[in-house]
Coordinates of C-alpha atoms in Angstrom, one line a residue:
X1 CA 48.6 151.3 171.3
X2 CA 47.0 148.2 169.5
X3 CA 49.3 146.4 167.3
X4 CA 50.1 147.8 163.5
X5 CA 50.2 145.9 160.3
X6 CA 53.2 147.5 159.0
X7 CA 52.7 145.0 155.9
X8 CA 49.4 145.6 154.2
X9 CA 47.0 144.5 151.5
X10 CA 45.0 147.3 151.0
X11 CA 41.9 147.7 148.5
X12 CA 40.5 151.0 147.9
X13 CA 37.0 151.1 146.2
X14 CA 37.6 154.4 144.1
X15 CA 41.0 156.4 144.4
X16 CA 40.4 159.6 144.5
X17 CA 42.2 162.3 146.5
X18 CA 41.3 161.0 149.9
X19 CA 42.6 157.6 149.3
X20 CA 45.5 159.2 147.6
X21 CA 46.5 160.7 150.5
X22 CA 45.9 157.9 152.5
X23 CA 48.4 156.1 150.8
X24 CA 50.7 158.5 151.2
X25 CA 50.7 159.1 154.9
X26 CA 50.8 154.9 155.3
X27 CA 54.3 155.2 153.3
X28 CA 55.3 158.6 155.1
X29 CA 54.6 155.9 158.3
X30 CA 57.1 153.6 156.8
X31 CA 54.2 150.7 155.9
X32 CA 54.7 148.4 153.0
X33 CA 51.8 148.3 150.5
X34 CA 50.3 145.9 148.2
X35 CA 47.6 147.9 146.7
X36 CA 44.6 147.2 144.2
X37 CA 42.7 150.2 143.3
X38 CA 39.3 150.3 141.6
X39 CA 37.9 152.9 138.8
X40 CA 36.6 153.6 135.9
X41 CA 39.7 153.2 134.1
X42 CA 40.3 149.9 132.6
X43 CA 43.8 150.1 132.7
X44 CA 45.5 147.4 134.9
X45 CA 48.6 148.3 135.6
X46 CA 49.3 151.9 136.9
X47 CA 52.5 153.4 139.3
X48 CA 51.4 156.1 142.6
X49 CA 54.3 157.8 144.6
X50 CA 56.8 154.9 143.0
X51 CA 53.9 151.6 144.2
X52 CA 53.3 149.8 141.2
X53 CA 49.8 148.6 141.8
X54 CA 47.3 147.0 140.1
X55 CA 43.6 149.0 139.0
X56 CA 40.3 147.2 138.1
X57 CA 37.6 148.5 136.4
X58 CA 34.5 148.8 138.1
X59 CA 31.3 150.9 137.4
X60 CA 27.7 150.1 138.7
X61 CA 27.5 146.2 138.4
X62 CA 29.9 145.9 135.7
X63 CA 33.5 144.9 137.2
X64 CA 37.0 143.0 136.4
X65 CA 36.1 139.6 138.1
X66 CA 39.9 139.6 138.3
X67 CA 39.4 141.5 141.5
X68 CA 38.1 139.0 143.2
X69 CA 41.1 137.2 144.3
X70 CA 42.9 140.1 145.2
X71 CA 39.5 141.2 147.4
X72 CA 40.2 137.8 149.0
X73 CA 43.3 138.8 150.6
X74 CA 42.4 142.5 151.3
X75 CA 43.7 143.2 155.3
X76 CA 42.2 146.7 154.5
X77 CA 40.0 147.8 152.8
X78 CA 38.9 151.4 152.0
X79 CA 35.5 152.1 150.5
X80 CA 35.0 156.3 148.9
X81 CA 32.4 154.8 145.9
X82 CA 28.9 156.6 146.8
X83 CA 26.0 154.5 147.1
X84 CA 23.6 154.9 144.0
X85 CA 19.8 154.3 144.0
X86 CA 19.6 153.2 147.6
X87 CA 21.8 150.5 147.5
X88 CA 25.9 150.6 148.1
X89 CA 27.6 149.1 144.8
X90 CA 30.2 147.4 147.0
X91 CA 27.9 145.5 149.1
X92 CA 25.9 145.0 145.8
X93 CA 28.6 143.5 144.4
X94 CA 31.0 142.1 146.8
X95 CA 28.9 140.9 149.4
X96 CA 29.7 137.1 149.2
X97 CA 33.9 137.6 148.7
X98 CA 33.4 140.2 151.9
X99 CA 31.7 138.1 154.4
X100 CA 33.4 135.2 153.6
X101 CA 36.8 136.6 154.1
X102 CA 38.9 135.5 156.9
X103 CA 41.8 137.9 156.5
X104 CA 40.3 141.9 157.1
X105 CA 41.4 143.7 159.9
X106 CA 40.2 146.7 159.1
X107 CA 37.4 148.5 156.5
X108 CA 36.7 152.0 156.6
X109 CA 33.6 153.5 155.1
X110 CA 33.7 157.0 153.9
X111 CA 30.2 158.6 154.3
X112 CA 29.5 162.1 154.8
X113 CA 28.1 164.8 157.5
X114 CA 25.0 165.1 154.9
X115 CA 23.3 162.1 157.1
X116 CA 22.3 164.6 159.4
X117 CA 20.8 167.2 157.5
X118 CA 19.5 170.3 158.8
X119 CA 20.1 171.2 163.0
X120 CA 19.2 174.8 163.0
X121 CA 23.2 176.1 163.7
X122 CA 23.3 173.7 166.1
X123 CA 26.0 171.6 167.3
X124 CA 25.7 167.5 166.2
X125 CA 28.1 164.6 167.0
X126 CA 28.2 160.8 166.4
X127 CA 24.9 160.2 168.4
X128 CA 22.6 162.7 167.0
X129 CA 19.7 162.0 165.0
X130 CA 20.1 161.4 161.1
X131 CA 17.3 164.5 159.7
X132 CA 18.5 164.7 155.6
X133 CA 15.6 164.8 153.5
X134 CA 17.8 164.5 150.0
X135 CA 18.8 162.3 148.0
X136 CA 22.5 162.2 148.6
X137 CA 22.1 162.3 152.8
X138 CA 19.3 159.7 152.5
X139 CA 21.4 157.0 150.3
X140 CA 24.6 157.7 153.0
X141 CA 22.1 156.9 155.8
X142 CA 20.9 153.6 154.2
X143 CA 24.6 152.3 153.2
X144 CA 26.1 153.4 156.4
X145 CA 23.3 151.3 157.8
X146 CA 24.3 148.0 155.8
X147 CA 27.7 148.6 156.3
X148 CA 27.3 148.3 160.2
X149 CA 25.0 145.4 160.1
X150 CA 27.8 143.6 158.4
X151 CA 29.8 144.3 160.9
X152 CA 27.0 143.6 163.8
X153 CA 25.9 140.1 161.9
X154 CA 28.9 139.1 160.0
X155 CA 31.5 140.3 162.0
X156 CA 32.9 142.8 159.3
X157 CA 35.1 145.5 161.3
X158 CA 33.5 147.9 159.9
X159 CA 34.4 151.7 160.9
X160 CA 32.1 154.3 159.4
X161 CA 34.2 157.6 158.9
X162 CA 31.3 160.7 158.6
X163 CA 33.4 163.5 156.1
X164 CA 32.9 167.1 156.3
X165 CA 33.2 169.4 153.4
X166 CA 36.7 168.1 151.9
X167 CA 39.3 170.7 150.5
X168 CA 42.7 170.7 149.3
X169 CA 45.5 171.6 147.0
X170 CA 44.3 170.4 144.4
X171 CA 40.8 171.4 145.0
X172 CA 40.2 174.5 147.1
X173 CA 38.3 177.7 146.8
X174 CA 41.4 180.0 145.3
X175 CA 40.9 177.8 142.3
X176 CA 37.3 178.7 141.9
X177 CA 37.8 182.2 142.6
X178 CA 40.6 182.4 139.9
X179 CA 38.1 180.9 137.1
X180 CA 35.2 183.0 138.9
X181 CA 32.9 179.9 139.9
X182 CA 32.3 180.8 143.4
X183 CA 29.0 182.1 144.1
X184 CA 28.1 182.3 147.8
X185 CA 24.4 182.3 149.6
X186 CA 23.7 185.0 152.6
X187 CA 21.7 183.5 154.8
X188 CA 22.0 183.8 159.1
X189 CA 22.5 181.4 161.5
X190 CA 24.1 179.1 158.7
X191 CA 27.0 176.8 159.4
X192 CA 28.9 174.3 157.5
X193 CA 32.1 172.4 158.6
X194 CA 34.9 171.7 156.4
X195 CA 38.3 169.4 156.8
X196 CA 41.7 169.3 154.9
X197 CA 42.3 166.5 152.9
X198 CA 45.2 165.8 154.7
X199 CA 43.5 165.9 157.7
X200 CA 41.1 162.8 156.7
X201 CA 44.3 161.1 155.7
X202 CA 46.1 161.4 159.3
X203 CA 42.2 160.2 160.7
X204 CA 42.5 157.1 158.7
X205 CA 45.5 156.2 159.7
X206 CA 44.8 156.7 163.4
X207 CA 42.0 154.8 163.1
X208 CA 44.5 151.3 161.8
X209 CA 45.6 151.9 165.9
X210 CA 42.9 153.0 167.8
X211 CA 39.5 152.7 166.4
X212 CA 37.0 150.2 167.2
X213 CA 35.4 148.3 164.6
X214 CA 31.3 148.9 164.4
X215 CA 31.7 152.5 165.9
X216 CA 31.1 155.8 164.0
X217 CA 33.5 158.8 163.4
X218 CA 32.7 162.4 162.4
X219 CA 35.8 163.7 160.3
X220 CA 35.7 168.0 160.7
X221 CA 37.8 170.7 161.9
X222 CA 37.5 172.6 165.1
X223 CA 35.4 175.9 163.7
X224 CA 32.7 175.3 161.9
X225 CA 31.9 178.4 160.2
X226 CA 29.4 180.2 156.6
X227 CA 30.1 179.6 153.5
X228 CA 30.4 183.5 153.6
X229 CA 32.8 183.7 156.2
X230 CA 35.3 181.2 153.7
X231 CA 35.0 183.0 151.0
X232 CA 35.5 186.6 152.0
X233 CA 38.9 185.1 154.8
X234 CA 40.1 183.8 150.9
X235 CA 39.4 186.7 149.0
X236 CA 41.0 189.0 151.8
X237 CA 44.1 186.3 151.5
X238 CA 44.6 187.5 148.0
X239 CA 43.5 190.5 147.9
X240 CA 40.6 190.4 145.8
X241 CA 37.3 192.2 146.2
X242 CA 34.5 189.3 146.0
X243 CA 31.6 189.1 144.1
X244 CA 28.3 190.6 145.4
X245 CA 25.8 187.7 147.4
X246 CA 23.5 185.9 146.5
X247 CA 20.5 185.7 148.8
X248 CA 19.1 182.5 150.0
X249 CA 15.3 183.6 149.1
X250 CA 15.9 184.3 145.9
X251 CA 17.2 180.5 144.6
X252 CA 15.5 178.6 142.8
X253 CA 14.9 175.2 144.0
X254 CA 17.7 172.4 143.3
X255 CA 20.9 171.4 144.5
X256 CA 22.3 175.0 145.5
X257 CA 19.1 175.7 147.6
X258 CA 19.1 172.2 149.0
X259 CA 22.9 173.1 150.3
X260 CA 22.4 175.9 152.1
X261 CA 18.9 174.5 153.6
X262 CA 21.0 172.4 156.1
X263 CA 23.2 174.3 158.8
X264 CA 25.2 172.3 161.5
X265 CA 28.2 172.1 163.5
X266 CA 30.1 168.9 163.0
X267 CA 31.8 168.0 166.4
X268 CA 35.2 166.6 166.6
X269 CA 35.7 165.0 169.8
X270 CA 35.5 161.7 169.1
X271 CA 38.6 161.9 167.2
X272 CA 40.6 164.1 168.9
X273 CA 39.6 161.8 172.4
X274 CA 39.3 158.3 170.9
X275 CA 41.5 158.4 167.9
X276 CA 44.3 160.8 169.4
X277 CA 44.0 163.0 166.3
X278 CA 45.5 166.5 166.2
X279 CA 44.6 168.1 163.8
X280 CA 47.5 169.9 161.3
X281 CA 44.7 172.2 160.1
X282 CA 42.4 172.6 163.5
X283 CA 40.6 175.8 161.0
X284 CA 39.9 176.6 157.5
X285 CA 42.1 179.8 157.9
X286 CA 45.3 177.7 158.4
X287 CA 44.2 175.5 156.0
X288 CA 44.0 178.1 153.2
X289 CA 46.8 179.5 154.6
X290 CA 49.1 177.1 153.8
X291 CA 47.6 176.1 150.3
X292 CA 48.4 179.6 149.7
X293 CA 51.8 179.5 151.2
X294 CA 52.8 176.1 149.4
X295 CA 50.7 175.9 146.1
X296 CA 50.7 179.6 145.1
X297 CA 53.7 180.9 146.7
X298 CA 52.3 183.6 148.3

């Protein structure tokens, strides 16, 4: 095992969930934390699981230029901000501070398995080719992109960390079948891959030990698996007869269409193998089976 910063500086470009629980599983691990967040918040001084840490604002190309010191001493940095307009805002407007720092170990780049768009039901992994055709897969493509040529030019150790669809307790599908927003698409030979929040965090923090700067990692469970299948295993978890189909012919065009136009199964090897990952949700059903257990008491 490579050696551990048990005392870190870490940055995280957006805190959302994911980085939430990021943090978390570093302090479950016993690390010490200095952390700077970024959002659209502008207010500086904020407390998460008992760290006091400092936030910056930061929207677009307006930021705190406060930051910048604190970006100088970054050992890790975590990035979750989506690119915008074909451009990533954090190489937009951090390039010079990032290149020029001396002090990163590691900087993880959360992208998503939308870069490779639509493969028929069949399987993809870290090597296959990038097919998305929207706007959201196209604009991962191009920052994953300059996010390795950092590393490949400037010497950045860049890892780019590929996420599945991302559920949780906070966010999951029980919730949206309580306030009766889930609408579901039939349509064959369609397959999506999910992965427990929780699940990202314990890749993350495999990754500080064992992942190589400059390589790529998809971020899934073991069974990928329709939209369909989800919701009816959730609905038959809470006893709940679901709401009648919708049927992929009959959308409009737009977002919902564009979804279910892509079907894939998101490999995992790479970090089980590489990154020694197991997995404390290897399928959506244990997943939503503990939500169930823990959040709803049931």
């Amino acid at each position: 095992m490579k050696k551990q910063f048990k005392s870190i500086n870490l940055v995280c470009f957006g805190f959302g969930l994911t980085a939430q629980y990021f943090v978390r599983e570093l302090l479950k691990n016993k690390y010490k934390i200095n952390l700077i967040t970024t959002s659209r918040s502008k207010v500086l001084n904020k407390k998460f699981e008992n760290i006091a840490y400092k936030n910056f604002y930061f929207e677009d190309y307006k930021f705190d230029e406060k930051i910048i010191k604190h970006l100088l001493l970054a050992t890790h940095i975590l990035i979750s901000v989506p690119p915008k307009d074909r451009r990533d805002l954090v190489i937009e407007n951090f390039y010079n501070e990032i290149v020029s720092s001396k002090k990163i170990k590691w900087l993880a780049y959360l992208s998503s398995t939308s870069v490779y768009g639509n493969h028929n039901g069949n399987w993809v992994n870290e090597s296959s080719k990038l097919l998305s055709s929207n706007d959201t897969g196209i604009n991962r493509i191009i920052a994953e992109n300059n996010w390795l040529k950092l590393h490949k030019y400037q010497l950045i150790p860049t890892r780019i960390f590929r996420l599945s669809g991302i559920y949780s307790p906070e966010k999951n599908i029980f919730l949206r079948l309580t306030n009766s927003q889930v609408r579901y698409v039939k349509k064959s030979n369609n397959f999506f891959s999910r992965i427990h929040v929780a699940d990202i965090a314990e890749v993350l923090f495999k990754s500080l030990s064992y992942s190589k700067a400059g390589e790529i990692y998809n971020v899934a469970d073991n069974e990928p698996s329709s939209y369909e299948q989800t919701v009816l295993y959730a609905c038959s978890l809470i006893g709940i007869k679901p709401l009648k189909p919708l049927f992929f012919k009959d959308l409009k065009e737009g977002e919902m269409k564009d979804f279910y136009k892509d079907s894939k199964k998101v490999s995992n090897k790479k970090i089980r193998k590489d990154l020694k990952v197991k997995l404390n949700f290897p399928t959506y059903k244990e997943g939503l089976k503990n939500i169930l257990k823990n959040i709803f008491n049931r």
